[in-house]
Protein backbone atom coordinates (compact mmCIF):
# COMPACT_ATOMS: atom_id res chain seq x y z
CA UNK A 1 0.00 0.00 0.00
CA UNK A 2 1.25 3.47 -0.83
CA UNK A 3 -0.16 6.18 1.34
CA UNK A 4 -0.17 9.62 -0.26
CA UNK A 5 0.88 12.06 2.44
CA UNK A 6 -0.18 15.67 2.04
CA UNK A 7 2.94 17.76 1.58
CA UNK A 8 2.82 21.13 3.26
CA UNK A 9 5.87 22.59 1.58
CA UNK A 10 3.86 24.21 -1.20
CA UNK A 11 5.01 27.70 -2.14
CA UNK A 12 1.68 29.47 -1.77
CA UNK A 13 3.05 32.78 -3.04
CA UNK A 14 2.78 31.41 -6.60
CA UNK A 15 -0.73 29.95 -6.30
CA UNK A 16 -3.58 31.89 -7.91
CA UNK A 17 -7.14 31.63 -6.60
CA UNK A 18 -10.33 33.47 -7.58
CA UNK A 19 -13.29 34.02 -5.28
CA UNK A 20 -16.66 34.62 -6.93
CA UNK A 21 -19.55 35.82 -4.76
CA UNK A 22 -23.18 36.15 -5.82
CA UNK A 23 -24.81 39.54 -5.26
CA UNK A 24 -28.12 38.03 -4.10
CA UNK A 25 -28.24 38.27 -0.27
CA UNK A 26 -25.06 40.34 -0.48
CA UNK A 27 -25.19 41.33 3.20
CA UNK A 28 -24.32 37.67 3.87
CA UNK A 29 -22.18 36.87 0.82
CA UNK A 30 -20.01 39.95 1.62
CA UNK A 31 -19.11 38.39 4.98
CA UNK A 32 -18.36 35.06 3.34
CA UNK A 33 -16.26 36.73 0.65
CA UNK A 34 -14.24 38.59 3.28
CA UNK A 35 -13.81 35.36 5.23
CA UNK A 36 -12.55 33.58 2.11
CA UNK A 37 -10.09 36.36 1.23
CA UNK A 38 -8.70 36.43 4.78
CA UNK A 39 -8.31 32.64 4.74
CA UNK A 40 -6.37 32.74 1.47
CA UNK A 41 -4.07 35.49 2.75
CA UNK A 42 -3.59 33.48 5.94
CA UNK A 43 -2.48 30.54 3.80
CA UNK A 44 0.26 32.74 2.31
CA UNK A 45 -1.20 33.69 -1.06
CA UNK A 46 0.01 37.08 -2.21
CA UNK A 47 -2.61 39.78 -2.73
CA UNK A 48 -1.71 40.02 -6.43
CA UNK A 49 -2.60 36.36 -6.92
CA UNK A 50 -6.05 36.59 -5.33
CA UNK A 51 -8.93 37.71 -7.53
CA UNK A 52 -12.36 38.60 -6.21
CA UNK A 53 -15.49 39.36 -8.16
CA UNK A 54 -19.26 39.28 -8.00
CA UNK A 55 -21.86 37.69 -10.26
CA UNK A 56 -25.62 38.39 -10.20
CA UNK A 57 -26.97 35.32 -8.35
CA UNK A 58 -26.05 31.77 -7.38
CA UNK A 59 -27.43 30.48 -10.66
CA UNK A 60 -24.65 32.39 -12.46
CA UNK A 61 -21.83 31.01 -10.26
CA UNK A 62 -20.84 28.04 -12.47
CA UNK A 63 -20.36 30.17 -15.59
CA UNK A 64 -18.63 32.97 -13.66
CA UNK A 65 -16.23 30.40 -12.20
CA UNK A 66 -15.58 28.99 -15.67
CA UNK A 67 -14.69 32.49 -16.90
CA UNK A 68 -12.00 32.56 -14.17
CA UNK A 69 -10.39 29.34 -15.40
CA UNK A 70 -10.65 30.51 -19.01
CA UNK A 71 -9.17 33.97 -18.54
CA UNK A 72 -7.27 34.24 -15.24
CA UNK A 73 -5.20 31.03 -15.28
CA UNK A 74 -6.17 30.30 -11.67
CA UNK A 75 -5.37 27.09 -9.73
CA UNK A 76 -8.76 27.03 -7.98
CA UNK A 77 -11.98 28.99 -7.66
CA UNK A 78 -14.14 29.51 -4.58
CA UNK A 79 -17.86 29.95 -5.32
CA UNK A 80 -19.91 31.83 -2.74
CA UNK A 81 -23.68 32.21 -2.67
CA UNK A 82 -26.68 32.19 -0.36
CA UNK A 83 -29.95 30.65 -1.48
CA UNK A 84 -32.80 31.12 0.96
CA UNK A 85 -35.99 29.08 0.73
CA UNK A 86 -38.97 31.18 -0.33
CA UNK A 87 -42.58 30.33 -0.93
CA UNK A 88 -42.02 28.97 -4.44
CA UNK A 89 -40.14 25.96 -5.85
CA UNK A 90 -37.50 28.35 -7.19
CA UNK A 91 -35.19 27.49 -4.28
CA UNK A 92 -34.95 23.87 -5.45
CA UNK A 93 -34.19 24.83 -9.03
CA UNK A 94 -31.45 27.33 -8.11
CA UNK A 95 -29.88 24.91 -5.57
CA UNK A 96 -29.96 21.99 -7.99
CA UNK A 97 -28.57 24.01 -10.83
CA UNK A 98 -25.67 25.63 -8.94
CA UNK A 99 -24.70 22.35 -7.26
CA UNK A 100 -24.68 20.41 -10.52
CA UNK A 101 -22.95 23.24 -12.39
CA UNK A 102 -20.11 23.55 -9.87
CA UNK A 103 -19.69 19.78 -9.60
CA UNK A 104 -19.49 19.45 -13.38
CA UNK A 105 -17.00 22.32 -13.59
CA UNK A 106 -14.68 20.63 -11.05
CA UNK A 107 -14.51 17.53 -13.20
CA UNK A 108 -14.46 19.32 -16.54
CA UNK A 109 -11.53 21.58 -15.64
CA UNK A 110 -9.76 19.12 -13.31
CA UNK A 111 -9.12 21.90 -10.82
CA UNK A 112 -10.87 22.62 -7.51
CA UNK A 113 -14.09 24.60 -7.44
CA UNK A 114 -14.95 24.98 -3.76
CA UNK A 115 -18.64 24.96 -2.83
CA UNK A 116 -19.32 27.91 -0.56
CA UNK A 117 -23.04 28.06 -1.24
CA UNK A 118 -25.45 28.19 1.69
CA UNK A 119 -28.89 26.70 1.11
CA UNK A 120 -31.01 27.59 4.11
CA UNK A 121 -34.62 27.76 5.27
CA UNK A 122 -34.30 31.31 6.54
CA UNK A 123 -32.03 34.35 6.87
CA UNK A 124 -31.04 33.52 10.47
CA UNK A 125 -29.55 30.17 9.47
CA UNK A 126 -27.55 31.85 6.72
CA UNK A 127 -26.26 34.68 8.97
CA UNK A 128 -25.11 32.10 11.54
CA UNK A 129 -23.02 30.31 8.91
CA UNK A 130 -21.35 33.50 7.71
CA UNK A 131 -20.29 34.78 11.11
CA UNK A 132 -16.71 35.11 12.28
CA UNK A 133 -17.24 33.52 15.71
CA UNK A 134 -19.48 30.55 14.77
CA UNK A 135 -17.63 29.61 11.60
CA UNK A 136 -17.58 31.31 8.23
CA UNK A 137 -18.46 28.95 5.37
CA UNK A 138 -16.71 31.22 2.87
CA UNK A 139 -13.44 30.82 4.78
CA UNK A 140 -14.02 27.06 5.06
CA UNK A 141 -14.61 26.78 1.30
CA UNK A 142 -11.38 28.72 0.62
CA UNK A 143 -9.42 26.36 2.88
CA UNK A 144 -11.00 23.36 1.09
CA UNK A 145 -9.78 24.75 -2.24
CA UNK A 146 -6.25 25.07 -0.78
CA UNK A 147 -6.39 21.52 0.59
CA UNK A 148 -7.40 20.18 -2.82
CA UNK A 149 -4.49 22.02 -4.47
CA UNK A 150 -2.19 20.43 -1.87
CA UNK A 151 -3.72 17.00 -2.49
CA UNK A 152 -3.30 17.29 -6.25
CA UNK A 153 0.35 18.42 -5.95
CA UNK A 154 1.08 15.69 -3.39
CA UNK A 155 -0.29 12.99 -5.70
CA UNK A 156 1.65 14.38 -8.66
CA UNK A 157 4.93 14.57 -6.77
CA UNK A 158 4.53 11.01 -5.43
CA UNK A 159 4.79 9.58 -8.98
N1 LIG B 1 -30.09 33.90 -6.22
C1 LIG B 1 -29.41 33.61 -5.08
O1 LIG B 1 -28.19 33.62 -5.06
N2 LIG B 1 -30.12 33.31 -3.92
C2 LIG B 1 -31.47 33.26 -3.87
O2 LIG B 1 -32.01 33.00 -2.78
C3 LIG B 1 -32.19 33.53 -5.07
N3 LIG B 1 -33.53 33.46 -5.07
C4 LIG B 1 -34.20 33.71 -6.22
C5 LIG B 1 -35.61 33.62 -6.25
C6 LIG B 1 -36.29 33.88 -7.42
C7 LIG B 1 -37.79 33.76 -7.42
C8 LIG B 1 -35.59 34.25 -8.62
C9 LIG B 1 -36.31 34.52 -9.91
C10 LIG B 1 -34.21 34.32 -8.58
C11 LIG B 1 -33.49 34.06 -7.40
N4 LIG B 1 -32.11 34.16 -7.38
C12 LIG B 1 -31.44 33.87 -6.24
C13 LIG B 1 -31.35 34.68 -8.55
C14 LIG B 1 -30.81 33.59 -9.48
O3 LIG B 1 -29.68 32.96 -8.87
C15 LIG B 1 -30.35 34.25 -10.80
O4 LIG B 1 -29.41 35.27 -10.52
C16 LIG B 1 -31.50 34.84 -11.58
O5 LIG B 1 -32.53 33.89 -11.77
C17 LIG B 1 -31.02 35.35 -12.98
O6 LIG B 1 -30.49 34.27 -13.74
mmCIF file of N, CA and C and ligand atoms in Angstrom, residues 22 24-25 56-60 82-84 88 90 94, ligand 1:
data_model
loop_
_atom_site.group_PDB
_atom_site.id
_atom_site.type_symbol
_atom_site.label_atom_id
_atom_site.label_comp_id
_atom_site.label_asym_id
_atom_site.label_seq_id
_atom_site.Cartn_x
_atom_site.Cartn_y
_atom_site.Cartn_z
ATOM 1 N N UNK A 22 -21.918 35.692 -5.237
ATOM 2 C CA UNK A 22 -23.180 36.147 -5.820
ATOM 3 C C UNK A 22 -23.664 37.403 -5.097
ATOM 4 N N UNK A 24 -26.874 38.297 -4.842
ATOM 5 C CA UNK A 24 -28.115 38.034 -4.096
ATOM 6 C C UNK A 24 -27.745 37.799 -2.629
ATOM 7 N N UNK A 25 -28.508 38.376 -1.720
ATOM 8 C CA UNK A 25 -28.243 38.268 -0.269
ATOM 9 C C UNK A 25 -26.820 38.744 0.043
ATOM 10 N N UNK A 56 -24.276 37.997 -10.639
ATOM 11 C CA UNK A 56 -25.623 38.392 -10.196
ATOM 12 C C UNK A 56 -26.201 37.506 -9.082
ATOM 13 N N UNK A 57 -26.379 36.219 -9.360
ATOM 14 C CA UNK A 57 -26.970 35.322 -8.353
ATOM 15 C C UNK A 57 -26.254 33.993 -8.355
ATOM 16 N N UNK A 58 -26.708 33.087 -7.487
ATOM 17 C CA UNK A 58 -26.048 31.774 -7.382
ATOM 18 C C UNK A 58 -26.162 30.985 -8.679
ATOM 19 N N UNK A 59 -27.260 31.191 -9.397
ATOM 20 C CA UNK A 59 -27.431 30.477 -10.664
ATOM 21 C C UNK A 59 -26.271 30.775 -11.615
ATOM 22 N N UNK A 60 -25.724 31.980 -11.538
ATOM 23 C CA UNK A 60 -24.651 32.391 -12.459
ATOM 24 C C UNK A 60 -23.270 31.926 -11.998
ATOM 25 N N UNK A 82 -25.712 32.484 -1.431
ATOM 26 C CA UNK A 82 -26.678 32.185 -0.363
ATOM 27 C C UNK A 82 -28.051 32.048 -1.020
ATOM 28 N N UNK A 83 -28.608 30.863 -0.934
ATOM 29 C CA UNK A 83 -29.946 30.646 -1.481
ATOM 30 C C UNK A 83 -30.883 30.370 -0.309
ATOM 31 N N UNK A 84 -31.883 31.224 -0.177
ATOM 32 C CA UNK A 84 -32.800 31.115 0.963
ATOM 33 C C UNK A 84 -34.170 30.658 0.469
ATOM 34 N N UNK A 88 -41.843 29.634 -3.148
ATOM 35 C CA UNK A 88 -42.022 28.967 -4.442
ATOM 36 C C UNK A 88 -40.950 27.894 -4.640
ATOM 37 N N UNK A 90 -38.707 27.793 -6.586
ATOM 38 C CA UNK A 90 -37.500 28.354 -7.193
ATOM 39 C C UNK A 90 -36.234 27.936 -6.457
ATOM 40 N N UNK A 94 -32.734 26.613 -8.208
ATOM 41 C CA UNK A 94 -31.445 27.332 -8.111
ATOM 42 C C UNK A 94 -30.419 26.432 -7.420
HETATM 43 N N1 LIG B 1 -30.089 33.897 -6.216
HETATM 44 C C1 LIG B 1 -29.415 33.607 -5.081
HETATM 45 O O1 LIG B 1 -28.186 33.617 -5.058
HETATM 46 N N2 LIG B 1 -30.117 33.314 -3.921
HETATM 47 C C2 LIG B 1 -31.468 33.259 -3.873
HETATM 48 O O2 LIG B 1 -32.012 33.004 -2.785
HETATM 49 C C3 LIG B 1 -32.190 33.535 -5.071
HETATM 50 N N3 LIG B 1 -33.531 33.462 -5.071
HETATM 51 C C4 LIG B 1 -34.200 33.708 -6.223
HETATM 52 C C5 LIG B 1 -35.605 33.622 -6.248
HETATM 53 C C6 LIG B 1 -36.294 33.883 -7.419
HETATM 54 C C7 LIG B 1 -37.792 33.762 -7.420
HETATM 55 C C8 LIG B 1 -35.586 34.245 -8.618
HETATM 56 C C9 LIG B 1 -36.312 34.522 -9.912
HETATM 57 C C10 LIG B 1 -34.209 34.320 -8.585
HETATM 58 C C11 LIG B 1 -33.492 34.064 -7.401
HETATM 59 N N4 LIG B 1 -32.107 34.160 -7.381
HETATM 60 C C12 LIG B 1 -31.441 33.869 -6.237
HETATM 61 C C13 LIG B 1 -31.354 34.680 -8.548
HETATM 62 C C14 LIG B 1 -30.810 33.594 -9.479
HETATM 63 O O3 LIG B 1 -29.681 32.960 -8.871
HETATM 64 C C15 LIG B 1 -30.347 34.250 -10.805
HETATM 65 O O4 LIG B 1 -29.412 35.270 -10.524
HETATM 66 C C16 LIG B 1 -31.503 34.842 -11.575
HETATM 67 O O5 LIG B 1 -32.527 33.889 -11.768
HETATM 68 C C17 LIG B 1 -31.024 35.348 -12.979
HETATM 69 O O6 LIG B 1 -30.490 34.273 -13.745
#
